[in-house]
Amino acid sequence: MLTPLERDPYDIPSPVSGSSLFTTDSPASMEDRESNKWALRDPCTAIVLKISQELAVCDPISDVHTPATQAWRPYDLKVEKFACLKDNWRPLLPSLDHGSSLSKDLPDAHVRNILTYESSDEPRDQTTQEFLGRLWRTGPPYGSITAKRAHHRVSADLIGHSLSKFQSSRQIMQVIYDAYLAHKDAFRICGILHRDISVVNILISLNGTGILSDWDMAHQVSGPSPRHLGRTGTWFFMSIKLLKDPTSIYILQDDLESFCYVVIYLALRYLPHNRVSVLPAIMANVFEHQYIVPTGVLGGGGKASMVHARGYIGEDLEFTDHKPLTAWIDTALTIIEDWSTSTRKWRRSKLMGLGNADGLELKLKDQAMYDHQGLDENFQTALAKKWPENDKGMDQLPPKGKNSYNGQTKTWFKL
């Protein structure tokens, strides 16, 4: 089972019920209907927060998670509509660009399918440091803290849905492809890597399209830059390479691999298939797998087994009435496998000085995973085919605490 530090802590809550200060009983538009879901429980609990704009903020809609991040659905007093607000403590490291600053550059570069950020701010006059030595404080010892952090708030103009709220299997594939196009634009036009592709950083907009959000871990890849210790990303969706070696350099292919795991995870969990009876084992061994060594926590063995031998999912994995999805996953795993095999041969040749390393490196350009094109074509091929209609997702996992394969309670990724 994952430790709290390694498990993805994000949780998308259910909308608050009740009457709203800001909506009518009969909302006229889709945005009004959506806003009505986020009604305030008690008008008296609202406060006004200023971050270059005035927002009425009520109760948070998420628990505090790493890095001390919380989310709200505030009401913008000027434009009279709901928005998104994220409050966190971002690490101050030379290797990490200011995520919201990068995000603000993306719309000017005509990057598709991203959030429009309204404002951001770093509150001053913090008193947090006064409590670092208190006995009741939880977390790592003060002396072990290696990175300074800054209190950061950012607001955006979109209220989005969790990926688990998809209306059809084709929609979820299109939504993820939309996010993939955002990643492609950001990398090709701006030289920016997202570095945290996961199910919670892709949203379904109110009109049903996909949005790639949360660029906090994003990095400008052009030019030399110092690196910080530790992994970047969300454990369940990290590449095999990063899970096995947290000191390895994050590259484009790590993000591309994560997109594949997002599709596979959602498909296995929310759509019917012939491996449901062993789904808890698949989730635990492929997505949650880890082991402890003197230098830290490693993983990736389950994913490597799935990629190279179709371990846990089986070579006969088939989604009920979803041939395009079944074919997409098989092709994606083959693309990852081919890239992994080719890069391993190249690294081994270079390490052993066999003399053919340069030739093997040139051959990497022929791999489908060398850039965005290979998976892009896989998405387009799948989406061009006929898909079932109105097949909303249904959680295929057993209720928490009723693990069907060994009777142990596991912690599933919350959506």
Tab-separated table of N, CA and C in Angstrom, residues 37-103:
chain	number	residue	atom	x	y	z
A	37	LYS	N	-25.125	23.871	-8.654
A	37	LYS	CA	-24.621	22.714	-7.917
A	37	LYS	C	-23.678	23.127	-6.797
A	38	TRP	N	-22.990	24.250	-7.023
A	38	TRP	CA	-21.976	24.667	-6.055
A	38	TRP	C	-22.542	25.720	-5.099
A	39	ALA	N	-23.798	25.534	-4.748
A	39	ALA	CA	-24.468	26.485	-3.869
A	39	ALA	C	-23.806	26.529	-2.500
A	40	LEU	N	-23.823	27.712	-1.882
A	40	LEU	CA	-23.249	27.860	-0.550
A	40	LEU	C	-24.155	27.215	0.490
A	41	ARG	N	-23.569	26.494	1.430
A	41	ARG	CA	-24.360	25.884	2.498
A	41	ARG	C	-24.960	26.965	3.393
A	42	ASP	N	-24.148	27.948	3.722
A	42	ASP	CA	-24.578	28.975	4.661
A	42	ASP	C	-23.990	30.306	4.213
A	43	PRO	N	-24.821	31.250	3.799
A	43	PRO	CA	-24.299	32.531	3.332
A	43	PRO	C	-23.421	33.227	4.358
A	44	CYS	N	-23.654	32.969	5.630
A	44	CYS	CA	-22.900	33.649	6.676
A	44	CYS	C	-21.451	33.196	6.746
A	45	THR	N	-21.127	32.063	6.125
A	45	THR	CA	-19.756	31.555	6.208
A	45	THR	C	-18.863	32.133	5.127
A	46	ALA	N	-19.432	32.881	4.190
A	46	ALA	CA	-18.632	33.409	3.092
A	46	ALA	C	-17.732	34.540	3.563
A	47	ILE	N	-16.527	34.619	2.993
A	47	ILE	CA	-15.609	35.712	3.247
A	47	ILE	C	-15.208	36.296	1.905
A	48	VAL	N	-14.663	37.488	1.939
A	48	VAL	CA	-14.202	38.120	0.712
A	48	VAL	C	-12.687	38.052	0.676
A	49	LEU	N	-12.155	37.499	-0.403
A	49	LEU	CA	-10.720	37.322	-0.576
A	49	LEU	C	-10.273	38.149	-1.767
A	50	LYS	N	-9.194	38.890	-1.615
A	50	LYS	CA	-8.683	39.714	-2.701
A	50	LYS	C	-7.371	39.137	-3.223
A	51	ILE	N	-7.342	38.748	-4.500
A	51	ILE	CA	-6.095	38.354	-5.161
A	51	ILE	C	-6.098	39.032	-6.532
A	52	SER	N	-6.026	40.343	-6.513
A	52	SER	CA	-6.153	41.185	-7.702
A	52	SER	C	-7.582	41.186	-8.223
A	53	GLN	N	-8.482	40.516	-7.548
A	53	GLN	CA	-9.907	40.537	-7.853
A	53	GLN	C	-10.636	40.143	-6.575
A	54	GLU	N	-11.894	40.481	-6.461
A	54	GLU	CA	-12.659	40.184	-5.261
A	54	GLU	C	-13.459	38.910	-5.459
A	55	LEU	N	-13.243	37.939	-4.575
A	55	LEU	CA	-13.926	36.657	-4.639
A	55	LEU	C	-14.599	36.374	-3.309
A	56	ALA	N	-15.856	35.961	-3.361
A	56	ALA	CA	-16.552	35.497	-2.162
A	56	ALA	C	-16.283	34.007	-2.019
A	57	VAL	N	-15.658	33.627	-0.902
A	57	VAL	CA	-15.209	32.252	-0.718
A	57	VAL	C	-15.934	31.625	0.453
A	58	CYS	N	-16.458	30.423	0.239
A	58	CYS	CA	-17.119	29.686	1.309
A	58	CYS	C	-16.228	28.513	1.703
A	59	ASP	N	-16.825	27.368	2.033
A	59	ASP	CA	-16.057	26.202	2.450
A	59	ASP	C	-15.229	25.657	1.296
A	60	PRO	N	-14.039	25.119	1.579
A	60	PRO	CA	-13.239	24.488	0.519
A	60	PRO	C	-13.934	23.251	-0.013
A	61	ILE	N	-13.636	22.895	-1.247
A	61	ILE	CA	-14.243	21.709	-1.855
A	61	ILE	C	-13.274	20.545	-1.911
A	62	SER	N	-12.104	20.698	-1.287
A	62	SER	CA	-11.152	19.589	-1.239
A	62	SER	C	-10.409	19.619	0.078
A	63	ASP	N	-9.929	18.458	0.506
A	63	ASP	CA	-9.085	18.381	1.679
A	63	ASP	C	-7.698	18.922	1.349
A	64	VAL	N	-6.948	19.253	2.389
A	64	VAL	CA	-5.576	19.703	2.186
A	64	VAL	C	-4.725	18.528	1.738
A	65	HIS	N	-3.949	18.714	0.684
A	65	HIS	CA	-3.062	17.658	0.206
A	65	HIS	C	-1.756	18.280	-0.250
A	66	THR	N	-0.794	17.440	-0.534
A	66	THR	CA	0.529	17.900	-0.938
A	66	THR	C	0.449	18.676	-2.254
A	67	PRO	N	1.131	19.832	-2.415
A	67	PRO	CA	1.903	20.518	-1.389
A	67	PRO	C	1.047	21.555	-0.664
A	68	ALA	N	0.361	21.134	0.385
A	68	ALA	CA	-0.519	21.995	1.176
A	68	ALA	C	-1.477	22.752	0.265
A	69	THR	N	-2.186	22.007	-0.567
A	69	THR	CA	-3.051	22.584	-1.593
A	69	THR	C	-4.514	22.384	-1.241
A	70	GLN	N	-5.310	23.414	-1.467
A	70	GLN	CA	-6.743	23.325	-1.260
A	70	GLN	C	-7.456	24.081	-2.372
A	71	ALA	N	-8.678	23.645	-2.686
A	71	ALA	CA	-9.423	24.253	-3.789
A	71	ALA	C	-10.777	24.755	-3.311
A	72	TRP	N	-11.261	25.817	-3.950
A	72	TRP	CA	-12.572	26.393	-3.671
A	72	TRP	C	-13.312	26.670	-4.977
A	73	ARG	N	-14.634	26.875	-4.851
A	73	ARG	CA	-15.445	27.401	-5.946
A	73	ARG	C	-15.911	28.792	-5.511
A	74	PRO	N	-15.109	29.822	-5.693
A	74	PRO	CA	-15.492	31.166	-5.253
A	74	PRO	C	-16.457	31.828	-6.231
A	75	TYR	N	-17.077	32.885	-5.754
A	75	TYR	CA	-17.963	33.682	-6.604
A	75	TYR	C	-17.276	35.004	-6.894
A	76	ASP	N	-17.086	35.293	-8.182
A	76	ASP	CA	-16.437	36.531	-8.598
A	76	ASP	C	-17.444	37.669	-8.488
A	77	LEU	N	-17.194	38.607	-7.575
A	77	LEU	CA	-18.154	39.668	-7.288
A	77	LEU	C	-18.278	40.671	-8.432
A	78	LYS	N	-17.247	40.777	-9.265
A	78	LYS	CA	-17.277	41.761	-10.342
A	78	LYS	C	-18.065	41.266	-11.540
A	79	VAL	N	-17.771	40.058	-11.995
A	79	VAL	CA	-18.434	39.538	-13.196
A	79	VAL	C	-19.650	38.686	-12.850
A	80	GLU	N	-19.878	38.457	-11.554
A	80	GLU	CA	-21.052	37.740	-11.057
A	80	GLU	C	-21.167	36.333	-11.642
A	81	LYS	N	-20.125	35.553	-11.456
A	81	LYS	CA	-20.164	34.145	-11.833
A	81	LYS	C	-19.157	33.375	-10.992
A	82	PHE	N	-19.316	32.051	-10.959
A	82	PHE	CA	-18.407	31.209	-10.195
A	82	PHE	C	-17.096	31.008	-10.950
A	83	ALA	N	-16.060	30.719	-10.196
A	83	ALA	CA	-14.737	30.494	-10.771
A	83	ALA	C	-14.060	29.362	-10.006
A	84	CYS	N	-12.781	29.178	-10.231
A	84	CYS	CA	-11.969	28.203	-9.500
A	84	CYS	C	-10.854	28.945	-8.777
A	85	LEU	N	-10.555	28.513	-7.568
A	85	LEU	CA	-9.466	29.106	-6.799
A	85	LEU	C	-8.639	27.997	-6.178
A	86	LYS	N	-7.332	28.072	-6.382
A	86	LYS	CA	-6.418	27.101	-5.781
A	86	LYS	C	-5.429	27.834	-4.896
A	87	ASP	N	-5.252	27.303	-3.699
A	87	ASP	CA	-4.344	27.882	-2.724
A	87	ASP	C	-3.321	26.814	-2.352
A	88	ASN	N	-2.037	27.101	-2.543
A	88	ASN	CA	-1.032	26.092	-2.211
A	88	ASN	C	0.284	26.735	-1.808
A	89	TRP	N	1.206	25.877	-1.387
A	89	TRP	CA	2.567	26.303	-1.062
A	89	TRP	C	3.492	25.695	-2.105
A	90	ARG	N	3.891	26.487	-3.070
A	90	ARG	CA	4.718	25.969	-4.151
A	90	ARG	C	6.192	25.976	-3.746
A	91	PRO	N	6.957	24.964	-4.171
A	91	PRO	CA	8.385	24.920	-3.844
A	91	PRO	C	9.163	25.992	-4.590
A	92	LEU	N	10.081	26.636	-3.891
A	92	LEU	CA	10.951	27.631	-4.507
A	92	LEU	C	12.262	26.953	-4.887
A	93	LEU	N	12.286	26.393	-6.085
A	93	LEU	CA	13.453	25.654	-6.556
A	93	LEU	C	13.879	26.179	-7.920
A	94	PRO	N	15.190	26.269	-8.171
A	94	PRO	CA	15.655	26.753	-9.479
A	94	PRO	C	15.149	25.911	-10.634
A	95	SER	N	14.874	24.613	-10.351
A	95	SER	CA	14.472	23.706	-11.425
A	95	SER	C	12.989	23.765	-11.724
A	96	LEU	N	12.221	24.490	-10.896
A	96	LEU	CA	10.780	24.583	-11.114
A	96	LEU	C	10.419	26.001	-11.518
A	97	ASP	N	9.846	26.141	-12.701
A	97	ASP	CA	9.350	27.433	-13.127
A	97	ASP	C	8.065	27.734	-12.372
A	98	HIS	N	7.707	29.000	-12.347
A	98	HIS	CA	6.468	29.413	-11.695
A	98	HIS	C	5.311	28.927	-12.554
A	99	GLY	N	4.586	27.906	-12.088
A	99	GLY	CA	3.558	27.257	-12.894
A	99	GLY	C	2.525	28.206	-13.448
A	100	SER	N	2.004	29.100	-12.598
A	100	SER	CA	0.959	30.002	-13.076
A	100	SER	C	1.509	31.006	-14.080
A	101	SER	N	2.788	31.375	-13.943
A	101	SER	CA	3.391	32.286	-14.916
A	101	SER	C	3.474	31.626	-16.281
A	102	LEU	N	3.881	30.357	-16.301
A	102	LEU	CA	3.923	29.623	-17.564
A	102	LEU	C	2.524	29.498	-18.148
A	103	SER	N	1.544	29.220	-17.278
A	103	SER	CA	0.170	29.041	-17.742
A	103	SER	C	-0.365	30.302	-18.407
